Amino acid sequence: MTTTAEPTTTDQAKAEAFAGQMLGIINNGVLMSMVSIGHRTGLWDKLATLPPSTSEEIAKATGLNERYVREWLGATTTGRITEYDPATRRYQLPPEHAGFLTRAAGPNNLATYAFAFSQLVVVEDAVVEAFKNGGGVPYSRYPTFQGLMAQLSGQVHDAALIDVIIPLLGDEIVAKLRSGAEVADVGCGQGHAINLMAKAFPNSRFTGYDFSEQGIAAGRAEAKQWGLTNASHILQDAATLAERDRFDVITVFDAIHDQAKPATVLKNIFNALKPGGMFLMCDVEASSNVEENMDHPMGPGLYSVSVLHCMTVSLALNGDGLGTMWGRQKALEMLAEAGFSDVRIENIEGDLENAYYICRKP
């Protein structure tokens, strides 16, 4: 005796809605490259200063090829980013849009994210192989990524590190920084945060640690350019940090979730702090549970970045593959395991991406 499967009933309205959603994903996914090109060529910055202009006028003002500019304007106009008057054949960038696309926008410049995301798709083939065979894609496959991250974090740190983020540690710590403290930044990348703090607090000493030779070289070069004598940049993997009771303050900016051995790094940070010392950990604001991230404004993007970078670079080192969206619950659990029992979480208005964990060593 044979049985016949019941025919599947399709909700036509749901199907049509999803087809529309997919078209939006495809259009917006490709449009992101146009946003990135606008950032890299300076088109957004220039358009923000121009009156309504033809493609020829825009090309002349930017020194770019008119044919490329015209086609790019077609993409950004049908993408509802730039506006077009067919009667005069003139384009313009509304100021309401410029506030999220230009370098003058500082931390609000979302075009920088488009630039960063567009660089990740180049490793898609390697990630597909990892899906099939396990392992991951190593840092060496991302030659421009550290510079991109330095650009993203630099926007935030230039605007807020000294006046907004550091004060989250409290008046006592700020006073200590002014009088003289030992400070470390673990996973410092290109060391810009270290240099900003060293410049703002000349009586304190600052040490940045990173395992990227390129990043450490950039940090040292900037410190030399600024004439800083209280900033050091050390080439070292955070998992091998062996300092004990040395630092008054340790910071980590969006680096723990990338680590191959994040639990080891957190324990090393705990050990490196003096008793009563403060640890400031900036990391992605999210839940550890997918169902609680459904309305996260950057949820799909951050999970995707994890697949294309954060998780896979950790797995490439036989690491834990913690991932970008490890979330508050997992973060608090791991901080407690490292020894931090006194932890509070702060948020900064306008910063949708990050949570700031303020931890004191007993």
mmCIF file of C-alpha atoms in Angstrom:
data_model
loop_
_atom_site.group_PDB
_atom_site.id
_atom_site.type_symbol
_atom_site.label_atom_id
_atom_site.label_comp_id
_atom_site.label_asym_id
_atom_site.label_seq_id
_atom_site.Cartn_x
_atom_site.Cartn_y
_atom_site.Cartn_z
ATOM 1 C CA MET A 1 0.000 0.000 0.000
ATOM 2 C CA THR A 2 1.351 3.401 -0.936
ATOM 3 C CA THR A 3 0.570 6.784 0.569
ATOM 4 C CA THR A 4 0.456 10.114 -1.162
ATOM 5 C CA ALA A 5 1.780 13.231 0.569
ATOM 6 C CA GLU A 6 -0.755 15.931 1.114
ATOM 7 C CA PRO A 7 -0.234 18.824 -1.312
ATOM 8 C CA THR A 8 1.436 21.848 0.225
ATOM 9 C CA THR A 9 -0.821 24.845 0.560
ATOM 10 C CA THR A 10 0.820 28.112 -0.430
ATOM 11 C CA ASP A 11 -0.236 31.431 1.003
ATOM 12 C CA GLN A 12 -0.091 33.520 -2.182
ATOM 13 C CA ALA A 13 -0.041 36.835 -0.369
ATOM 14 C CA LYS A 14 2.869 35.670 1.795
ATOM 15 C CA ALA A 15 4.723 34.429 -1.294
ATOM 16 C CA GLU A 16 4.270 37.713 -3.127
ATOM 17 C CA ALA A 17 5.365 39.682 -0.064
ATOM 18 C CA PHE A 18 8.528 37.590 0.183
ATOM 19 C CA ALA A 19 9.250 38.046 -3.521
ATOM 20 C CA GLY A 20 9.083 41.788 -2.927
ATOM 21 C CA GLN A 21 11.348 41.420 0.081
ATOM 22 C CA MET A 22 13.893 39.506 -2.009
ATOM 23 C CA LEU A 23 13.884 42.161 -4.726
ATOM 24 C CA GLY A 24 14.534 44.755 -2.026
ATOM 25 C CA ILE A 25 17.434 42.695 -0.658
ATOM 26 C CA ILE A 26 18.971 42.346 -4.126
ATOM 27 C CA ASN A 27 18.557 46.024 -5.000
ATOM 28 C CA ASN A 28 19.817 47.283 -1.664
ATOM 29 C CA GLY A 29 22.656 44.767 -1.562
ATOM 30 C CA VAL A 30 24.053 46.043 -4.861
ATOM 31 C CA LEU A 31 23.230 49.649 -3.978
ATOM 32 C CA MET A 32 25.520 49.313 -0.969
ATOM 33 C CA SER A 33 28.439 49.169 -3.395
ATOM 34 C CA MET A 34 27.282 52.464 -4.902
ATOM 35 C CA VAL A 35 27.179 53.998 -1.412
ATOM 36 C CA SER A 36 30.723 52.735 -0.849
ATOM 37 C CA ILE A 37 31.901 54.166 -4.181
ATOM 38 C CA GLY A 38 30.341 57.511 -3.275
ATOM 39 C CA HIS A 39 32.330 57.459 -0.040
ATOM 40 C CA ARG A 40 35.625 56.413 -1.616
ATOM 41 C CA THR A 41 35.468 58.892 -4.507
ATOM 42 C CA GLY A 42 34.328 61.800 -2.345
ATOM 43 C CA LEU A 43 31.091 62.142 -4.330
ATOM 44 C CA TRP A 44 28.926 62.343 -1.222
ATOM 45 C CA ASP A 45 31.116 65.033 0.336
ATOM 46 C CA LYS A 46 31.092 67.123 -2.813
ATOM 47 C CA LEU A 47 27.377 66.664 -3.554
ATOM 48 C CA ALA A 48 26.573 67.917 -0.056
ATOM 49 C CA THR A 49 28.170 71.263 -0.958
ATOM 50 C CA LEU A 50 26.772 71.684 -4.489
ATOM 51 C CA PRO A 51 23.497 73.234 -5.628
ATOM 52 C CA PRO A 52 21.354 71.053 -7.922
ATOM 53 C CA SER A 53 23.790 70.101 -10.706
ATOM 54 C CA THR A 54 23.983 68.119 -13.927
ATOM 55 C CA SER A 55 26.135 65.024 -14.178
ATOM 56 C CA GLU A 56 28.630 67.069 -16.208
ATOM 57 C CA GLU A 57 28.845 69.712 -13.501
ATOM 58 C CA ILE A 58 29.246 67.091 -10.777
ATOM 59 C CA ALA A 59 31.971 65.304 -12.743
ATOM 60 C CA LYS A 60 33.840 68.589 -13.253
ATOM 61 C CA ALA A 61 33.549 69.506 -9.570
ATOM 62 C CA THR A 62 34.896 66.128 -8.460
ATOM 63 C CA GLY A 63 37.419 65.531 -11.240
ATOM 64 C CA LEU A 64 35.748 62.208 -12.045
ATOM 65 C CA ASN A 65 34.708 60.616 -15.330
ATOM 66 C CA GLU A 66 31.281 61.929 -16.355
ATOM 67 C CA ARG A 67 30.002 58.668 -17.825
ATOM 68 C CA TYR A 68 30.651 56.818 -14.559
ATOM 69 C CA VAL A 69 29.207 59.665 -12.514
ATOM 70 C CA ARG A 70 26.040 59.684 -14.639
ATOM 71 C CA GLU A 71 25.444 55.945 -14.271
ATOM 72 C CA TRP A 72 26.191 56.092 -10.543
ATOM 73 C CA LEU A 73 23.630 58.897 -10.215
ATOM 74 C CA GLY A 74 21.126 56.663 -11.968
ATOM 75 C CA ALA A 75 21.652 53.995 -9.307
ATOM 76 C CA THR A 76 21.546 56.382 -6.355
ATOM 77 C CA THR A 77 18.518 58.248 -7.695
ATOM 78 C CA THR A 78 16.394 55.157 -8.371
ATOM 79 C CA GLY A 79 17.642 53.988 -4.963
ATOM 80 C CA ARG A 80 16.040 57.133 -3.475
ATOM 81 C CA ILE A 81 19.327 58.521 -2.154
ATOM 82 C CA THR A 82 19.938 61.395 -4.559
ATOM 83 C CA GLU A 83 17.104 63.416 -6.089
ATOM 84 C CA TYR A 84 16.621 64.344 -9.773
ATOM 85 C CA ASP A 85 14.695 67.061 -11.607
ATOM 86 C CA PRO A 86 14.034 65.791 -15.175
ATOM 87 C CA ALA A 87 13.103 69.284 -16.359
ATOM 88 C CA THR A 88 16.592 70.644 -15.626
ATOM 89 C CA ARG A 89 18.530 67.331 -15.648
ATOM 90 C CA ARG A 90 19.962 68.281 -12.278
ATOM 91 C CA TYR A 91 20.730 66.069 -9.296
ATOM 92 C CA GLN A 92 21.077 66.920 -5.633
ATOM 93 C CA LEU A 93 21.806 65.260 -2.315
ATOM 94 C CA PRO A 94 19.219 66.374 0.273
ATOM 95 C CA PRO A 95 20.746 67.640 3.510
ATOM 96 C CA GLU A 96 18.661 65.079 5.422
ATOM 97 C CA HIS A 97 20.572 62.359 3.541
ATOM 98 C CA ALA A 98 23.949 64.101 3.616
ATOM 99 C CA GLY A 99 23.854 63.900 7.414
ATOM 100 C CA PHE A 100 24.381 60.138 7.132
ATOM 101 C CA LEU A 101 26.689 59.935 4.104
ATOM 102 C CA THR A 102 29.471 62.496 4.434
ATOM 103 C CA ARG A 103 32.686 62.661 6.396
ATOM 104 C CA ALA A 104 31.402 65.824 8.038
ATOM 105 C CA ALA A 105 28.727 63.654 9.682
ATOM 106 C CA GLY A 106 31.384 62.027 11.903
ATOM 107 C CA PRO A 107 30.025 58.952 13.732
ATOM 108 C CA ASN A 108 26.736 59.277 11.824
ATOM 109 C CA ASN A 109 28.481 58.600 8.506
ATOM 110 C CA LEU A 110 26.884 55.283 7.562
ATOM 111 C CA ALA A 111 28.636 55.282 4.186
ATOM 112 C CA THR A 112 31.719 54.061 6.042
ATOM 113 C CA TYR A 113 29.812 50.898 6.982
ATOM 114 C CA ALA A 114 28.875 50.364 3.345
ATOM 115 C CA PHE A 115 32.566 50.655 2.463
ATOM 116 C CA ALA A 116 33.497 48.117 5.148
ATOM 117 C CA PHE A 117 30.751 45.638 4.257
ATOM 118 C CA SER A 118 31.569 45.810 0.557
ATOM 119 C CA GLN A 119 35.111 44.638 1.316
ATOM 120 C CA LEU A 120 33.898 41.494 3.088
ATOM 121 C CA VAL A 121 32.184 39.884 0.116
ATOM 122 C CA VAL A 122 35.565 39.260 -1.528
ATOM 123 C CA VAL A 123 36.074 36.298 0.844
ATOM 124 C CA GLU A 124 32.735 34.662 0.018
ATOM 125 C CA ASP A 125 34.351 31.795 -1.914
ATOM 126 C CA ALA A 126 36.640 30.994 1.013
ATOM 127 C CA VAL A 127 33.731 31.164 3.473
ATOM 128 C CA VAL A 128 31.743 28.742 1.295
ATOM 129 C CA GLU A 129 34.658 26.298 1.548
ATOM 130 C CA ALA A 130 34.592 26.702 5.336
ATOM 131 C CA PHE A 131 30.866 25.893 5.329
ATOM 132 C CA LYS A 132 31.722 22.621 3.576
ATOM 133 C CA ASN A 133 34.950 21.686 5.326
ATOM 134 C CA GLY A 134 35.002 23.599 8.620
ATOM 135 C CA GLY A 135 37.839 25.827 9.728
ATOM 136 C CA GLY A 136 37.821 29.489 8.808
ATOM 137 C CA VAL A 137 39.254 32.313 6.749
ATOM 138 C CA PRO A 138 42.457 33.809 8.236
ATOM 139 C CA TYR A 139 43.149 37.490 8.866
ATOM 140 C CA SER A 140 45.632 37.463 5.995
ATOM 141 C CA ARG A 141 42.716 37.239 3.541
ATOM 142 C CA TYR A 142 41.477 40.668 4.709
ATOM 143 C CA PRO A 143 44.340 43.029 3.811
ATOM 144 C CA THR A 144 42.205 46.184 4.034
ATOM 145 C CA PHE A 145 39.965 45.247 6.938
ATOM 146 C CA GLN A 146 42.023 46.674 9.787
ATOM 147 C CA GLY A 147 42.221 50.013 8.044
ATOM 148 C CA LEU A 148 38.463 49.941 7.567
ATOM 149 C CA MET A 149 37.882 49.203 11.237
ATOM 150 C CA ALA A 150 40.288 51.974 12.193
ATOM 151 C CA GLN A 151 38.223 54.335 10.076
ATOM 152 C CA LEU A 152 34.954 53.215 11.684
ATOM 153 C CA SER A 153 36.218 53.342 15.256
ATOM 154 C CA GLY A 154 38.121 56.540 14.561
ATOM 155 C CA GLN A 155 34.876 58.337 13.715
ATOM 156 C CA VAL A 156 33.482 57.398 17.114
ATOM 157 C CA HIS A 157 36.651 57.936 19.112
ATOM 158 C CA ASP A 158 37.449 61.323 17.606
ATOM 159 C CA ALA A 159 33.963 62.511 18.514
ATOM 160 C CA ALA A 160 33.362 60.795 21.858
ATOM 161 C CA LEU A 161 36.268 58.853 23.406
ATOM 162 C CA ILE A 162 37.656 61.509 25.722
ATOM 163 C CA ASP A 163 34.512 63.488 26.545
ATOM 164 C CA VAL A 164 31.858 60.747 26.582
ATOM 165 C CA ILE A 165 33.276 57.211 26.724
ATOM 166 C CA ILE A 166 36.132 57.580 29.232
ATOM 167 C CA PRO A 167 33.889 59.444 31.740
ATOM 168 C CA LEU A 168 31.737 56.295 31.934
ATOM 169 C CA LEU A 169 34.492 54.970 34.200
ATOM 170 C CA GLY A 170 33.608 57.589 36.813
ATOM 171 C CA ASP A 171 35.088 60.773 38.249
ATOM 172 C CA GLU A 172 37.623 58.899 40.368
ATOM 173 C CA ILE A 173 39.204 57.208 37.351
ATOM 174 C CA VAL A 174 39.177 60.379 35.252
ATOM 175 C CA ALA A 175 40.995 62.164 38.094
ATOM 176 C CA LYS A 176 43.497 59.291 38.243
ATOM 177 C CA LEU A 177 44.114 59.603 34.496
ATOM 178 C CA ARG A 178 44.784 63.310 34.915
ATOM 179 C CA SER A 179 47.235 62.798 37.775
ATOM 180 C CA GLY A 180 48.988 59.716 36.366
ATOM 181 C CA ALA A 181 47.844 56.151 35.659
ATOM 182 C CA GLU A 182 49.006 53.022 33.852
ATOM 183 C CA VAL A 183 46.589 52.232 31.001
ATOM 184 C CA ALA A 184 46.457 49.476 28.392
ATOM 185 C CA ASP A 185 44.334 48.992 25.287
ATOM 186 C CA VAL A 186 44.145 45.330 24.296
ATOM 187 C CA GLY A 187 43.538 44.570 20.632
ATOM 188 C CA CYS A 188 44.432 48.168 19.864
ATOM 189 C CA GLY A 189 44.460 47.793 16.070
ATOM 190 C CA GLN A 190 46.121 50.879 14.625
ATOM 191 C CA GLY A 191 46.444 52.415 18.080
ATOM 192 C CA HIS A 192 44.394 55.563 17.489
ATOM 193 C CA ALA A 193 42.509 55.225 20.781
ATOM 194 C CA ILE A 194 45.777 54.847 22.685
ATOM 195 C CA ASN A 195 47.162 57.963 21.038
ATOM 196 C CA LEU A 196 44.022 60.001 21.681
ATOM 197 C CA MET A 197 44.108 59.063 25.376
ATOM 198 C CA ALA A 198 47.839 59.719 25.648
ATOM 199 C CA LYS A 199 47.350 63.164 24.146
ATOM 200 C CA ALA A 200 44.431 63.975 26.458
ATOM 201 C CA PHE A 201 46.122 62.682 29.632
ATOM 202 C CA PRO A 202 49.854 63.505 29.349
ATOM 203 C CA ASN A 203 50.610 62.495 32.962
ATOM 204 C CA SER A 204 49.490 58.900 32.354
ATOM 205 C CA ARG A 205 51.256 56.114 30.449
ATOM 206 C CA PHE A 206 49.482 54.149 27.719
ATOM 207 C CA THR A 207 50.345 50.781 26.178
ATOM 208 C CA GLY A 208 48.576 49.233 23.200
ATOM 209 C CA TYR A 209 48.764 45.528 22.384
ATOM 210 C CA ASP A 210 47.922 43.924 19.046
ATOM 211 C CA PHE A 211 49.167 40.978 17.008
ATOM 212 C CA SER A 212 49.081 42.911 13.714
ATOM 213 C CA GLU A 213 52.451 44.258 12.608
ATOM 214 C CA GLN A 214 50.666 46.657 10.261
ATOM 215 C CA GLY A 215 48.465 47.975 13.064
ATOM 216 C CA ILE A 216 51.306 48.449 15.521
ATOM 217 C CA ALA A 217 53.395 50.234 12.883
ATOM 218 C CA ALA A 218 50.505 52.613 12.180
ATOM 219 C CA GLY A 219 50.049 53.342 15.888
ATOM 220 C CA ARG A 220 53.735 54.061 16.384
ATOM 221 C CA ALA A 221 53.832 56.310 13.330
ATOM 222 C CA GLU A 222 50.873 58.365 14.536
ATOM 223 C CA ALA A 223 52.347 58.658 18.055
ATOM 224 C CA LYS A 224 55.612 59.913 16.541
ATOM 225 C CA GLN A 225 53.758 62.375 14.333
ATOM 226 C CA TRP A 226 51.892 63.723 17.360
ATOM 227 C CA GLY A 227 55.062 63.935 19.442
ATOM 228 C CA LEU A 228 53.741 61.586 22.139
ATOM 229 C CA THR A 229 56.229 60.284 24.687
ATOM 230 C CA ASN A 230 53.710 58.464 26.896
ATOM 231 C CA ALA A 231 52.290 56.006 24.322
ATOM 232 C CA SER A 232 53.764 52.595 23.474
ATOM 233 C CA HIS A 233 52.523 50.073 20.918
ATOM 234 C CA ILE A 234 53.524 46.451 21.527
ATOM 235 C CA LEU A 235 53.297 43.581 19.034
ATOM 236 C CA GLN A 236 51.704 40.822 21.111
ATOM 237 C CA ASP A 237 48.794 38.402 20.993
ATOM 238 C CA ALA A 238 46.379 39.215 23.819
ATOM 239 C CA ALA A 239 46.120 35.499 24.606
ATOM 240 C CA THR A 240 49.790 35.570 25.713
ATOM 241 C CA LEU A 241 49.566 38.719 27.846
ATOM 242 C CA ALA A 242 51.238 37.847 31.152
ATOM 243 C CA GLU A 243 51.249 41.139 33.082
ATOM 244 C CA ARG A 244 50.221 40.986 36.767
ATOM 245 C CA ASP A 245 48.687 43.806 38.835
ATOM 246 C CA ARG A 246 50.193 46.456 36.549
ATOM 247 C CA PHE A 247 47.418 48.588 35.073
ATOM 248 C CA ASP A 248 44.936 50.991 36.631
ATOM 249 C CA VAL A 249 42.719 50.892 33.534
ATOM 250 C CA ILE A 250 42.417 48.492 30.598
ATOM 251 C CA THR A 251 40.224 49.140 27.573
ATOM 252 C CA VAL A 252 39.099 46.885 24.726
ATOM 253 C CA PHE A 253 37.116 48.312 21.832
ATOM 254 C CA ASP A 254 35.105 45.790 19.794
ATOM 255 C CA ALA A 255 37.831 43.146 19.918
ATOM 256 C CA ILE A 256 36.856 40.431 22.413
ATOM 257 C CA HIS A 257 34.354 38.739 20.099
ATOM 258 C CA ASP A 258 37.077 38.351 17.423
ATOM 259 C CA GLN A 259 39.515 36.546 19.702
ATOM 260 C CA ALA A 260 40.433 32.911 19.164
ATOM 261 C CA LYS A 261 40.521 32.398 22.934
ATOM 262 C CA PRO A 262 38.295 35.124 24.414
ATOM 263 C CA ALA A 263 38.070 33.509 27.865
ATOM 264 C CA THR A 264 41.869 33.428 28.104
ATOM 265 C CA VAL A 265 42.105 37.067 27.001
ATOM 266 C CA LEU A 266 39.545 38.184 29.593
ATOM 267 C CA LYS A 267 41.381 36.300 32.335
ATOM 268 C CA ASN A 268 44.683 37.857 31.240
ATOM 269 C CA ILE A 269 43.067 41.292 31.435
ATOM 270 C CA PHE A 270 41.754 40.558 34.927
ATOM 271 C CA ASN A 271 45.236 39.474 36.052
ATOM 272 C CA ALA A 272 46.913 42.503 34.472
ATOM 273 C CA LEU A 273 44.739 44.959 36.414
ATOM 274 C CA LYS A 274 45.713 46.244 39.816
ATOM 275 C CA PRO A 275 43.240 45.429 42.606
ATOM 276 C CA GLY A 276 40.478 48.010 42.259
ATOM 277 C CA GLY A 277 41.460 48.628 38.640
ATOM 278 C CA MET A 278 38.852 49.265 35.945
ATOM 279 C CA PHE A 279 38.163 47.393 32.730
ATOM 280 C CA LEU A 280 36.176 49.147 29.988
ATOM 281 C CA MET A 281 34.940 46.680 27.371
ATOM 282 C CA CYS A 282 33.122 48.093 24.380
ATOM 283 C CA ASP A 283 31.391 45.403 22.339
ATOM 284 C CA VAL A 284 28.334 44.832 20.192
ATOM 285 C CA GLU A 285 24.991 45.627 21.838
ATOM 286 C CA ALA A 286 22.858 42.543 21.307
ATOM 287 C CA SER A 287 21.234 39.600 22.999
ATOM 288 C CA SER A 288 22.817 36.159 22.992
ATOM 289 C CA ASN A 289 19.429 34.842 21.811
ATOM 290 C CA VAL A 290 18.388 35.155 18.158
ATOM 291 C CA GLU A 291 14.720 35.649 19.021
ATOM 292 C CA GLU A 292 15.594 38.739 21.065
ATOM 293 C CA ASN A 293 17.504 40.280 18.128
ATOM 294 C CA MET A 294 14.586 40.230 15.671
ATOM 295 C CA ASP A 295 14.095 43.991 16.016
ATOM 296 C CA HIS A 296 17.793 44.869 16.323
ATOM 297 C CA PRO A 297 18.318 47.732 13.839
ATOM 298 C CA MET A 298 21.570 46.164 12.619
ATOM 299 C CA GLY A 299 20.791 42.502 13.336
ATOM 300 C CA PRO A 300 21.035 41.030 9.820
ATOM 301 C CA GLY A 301 24.143 43.048 9.031
ATOM 302 C CA LEU A 302 25.974 42.106 12.225
ATOM 303 C CA TYR A 303 25.201 38.394 11.961
ATOM 304 C CA SER A 304 26.387 38.556 8.336
ATOM 305 C CA VAL A 305 29.620 40.320 9.324
ATOM 306 C CA SER A 306 30.158 37.536 11.841
ATOM 307 C CA VAL A 307 29.873 34.883 9.123
ATOM 308 C CA LEU A 308 32.125 36.826 6.740
ATOM 309 C CA HIS A 309 34.724 37.943 9.282
ATOM 310 C CA CYS A 310 34.469 37.852 13.075
ATOM 311 C CA MET A 311 33.479 34.222 13.598
ATOM 312 C CA THR A 312 35.516 32.804 10.729
ATOM 313 C CA VAL A 313 38.824 34.493 11.620
ATOM 314 C CA SER A 314 38.555 32.992 15.094
ATOM 315 C CA LEU A 315 37.786 29.535 13.705
ATOM 316 C CA ALA A 316 40.743 29.874 11.316
ATOM 317 C CA LEU A 317 42.963 29.922 14.426
ATOM 318 C CA ASN A 318 41.182 26.851 15.871
ATOM 319 C CA GLY A 319 39.447 29.304 18.175
ATOM 320 C CA ASP A 320 36.059 29.428 19.824
ATOM 321 C CA GLY A 321 34.304 31.278 16.992
ATOM 322 C CA LEU A 322 32.410 33.420 19.486
ATOM 323 C CA GLY A 323 30.960 35.644 16.790
ATOM 324 C CA THR A 324 29.863 39.260 16.582
ATOM 325 C CA MET A 325 26.478 38.672 18.211
ATOM 326 C CA TRP A 326 27.689 36.886 21.347
ATOM 327 C CA GLY A 327 25.421 39.241 23.284
ATOM 328 C CA ARG A 328 24.989 40.556 26.803
ATOM 329 C CA GLN A 329 24.182 37.238 28.450
ATOM 330 C CA LYS A 330 27.300 35.484 27.188
ATOM 331 C CA ALA A 331 29.442 38.550 27.830
ATOM 332 C CA LEU A 332 28.334 38.795 31.460
ATOM 333 C CA GLU A 333 28.858 35.047 31.927
ATOM 334 C CA MET A 334 32.407 35.226 30.563
ATOM 335 C CA LEU A 335 33.279 38.358 32.535
ATOM 336 C CA ALA A 336 32.159 36.609 35.720
ATOM 337 C CA GLU A 337 34.236 33.536 34.860
ATOM 338 C CA ALA A 338 37.261 35.802 34.387
ATOM 339 C CA GLY A 339 36.743 37.204 37.903
ATOM 340 C CA PHE A 340 34.722 40.373 37.315
ATOM 341 C CA SER A 341 31.840 40.314 39.781
ATOM 342 C CA ASP A 342 31.200 44.080 39.719
ATOM 343 C CA VAL A 343 29.898 44.896 36.223
ATOM 344 C CA ARG A 344 27.522 47.535 34.938
ATOM 345 C CA ILE A 345 26.470 48.174 31.355
ATOM 346 C CA GLU A 346 26.170 51.657 29.877
ATOM 347 C CA ASN A 347 24.848 52.879 26.545
ATOM 348 C CA ILE A 348 25.589 56.103 24.700
ATOM 349 C CA GLU A 349 22.788 58.002 23.015
ATOM 350 C CA GLY A 350 23.002 57.646 19.244
ATOM 351 C CA ASP A 351 25.356 54.643 19.400
ATOM 352 C CA LEU A 352 23.131 51.780 18.248
ATOM 353 C CA GLU A 353 25.942 49.284 17.815
ATOM 354 C CA ASN A 354 27.792 49.205 21.128
ATOM 355 C CA ALA A 355 27.331 48.439 24.789
ATOM 356 C CA TYR A 356 29.951 49.581 27.299
ATOM 357 C CA TYR A 357 30.762 47.121 30.099
ATOM 358 C CA ILE A 358 32.311 48.854 33.109
ATOM 359 C CA CYS A 359 34.082 46.271 35.274
ATOM 360 C CA ARG A 360 36.032 46.701 38.515
ATOM 361 C CA LYS A 361 38.567 44.177 39.748
ATOM 362 C CA PRO A 362 37.987 43.369 43.447
#
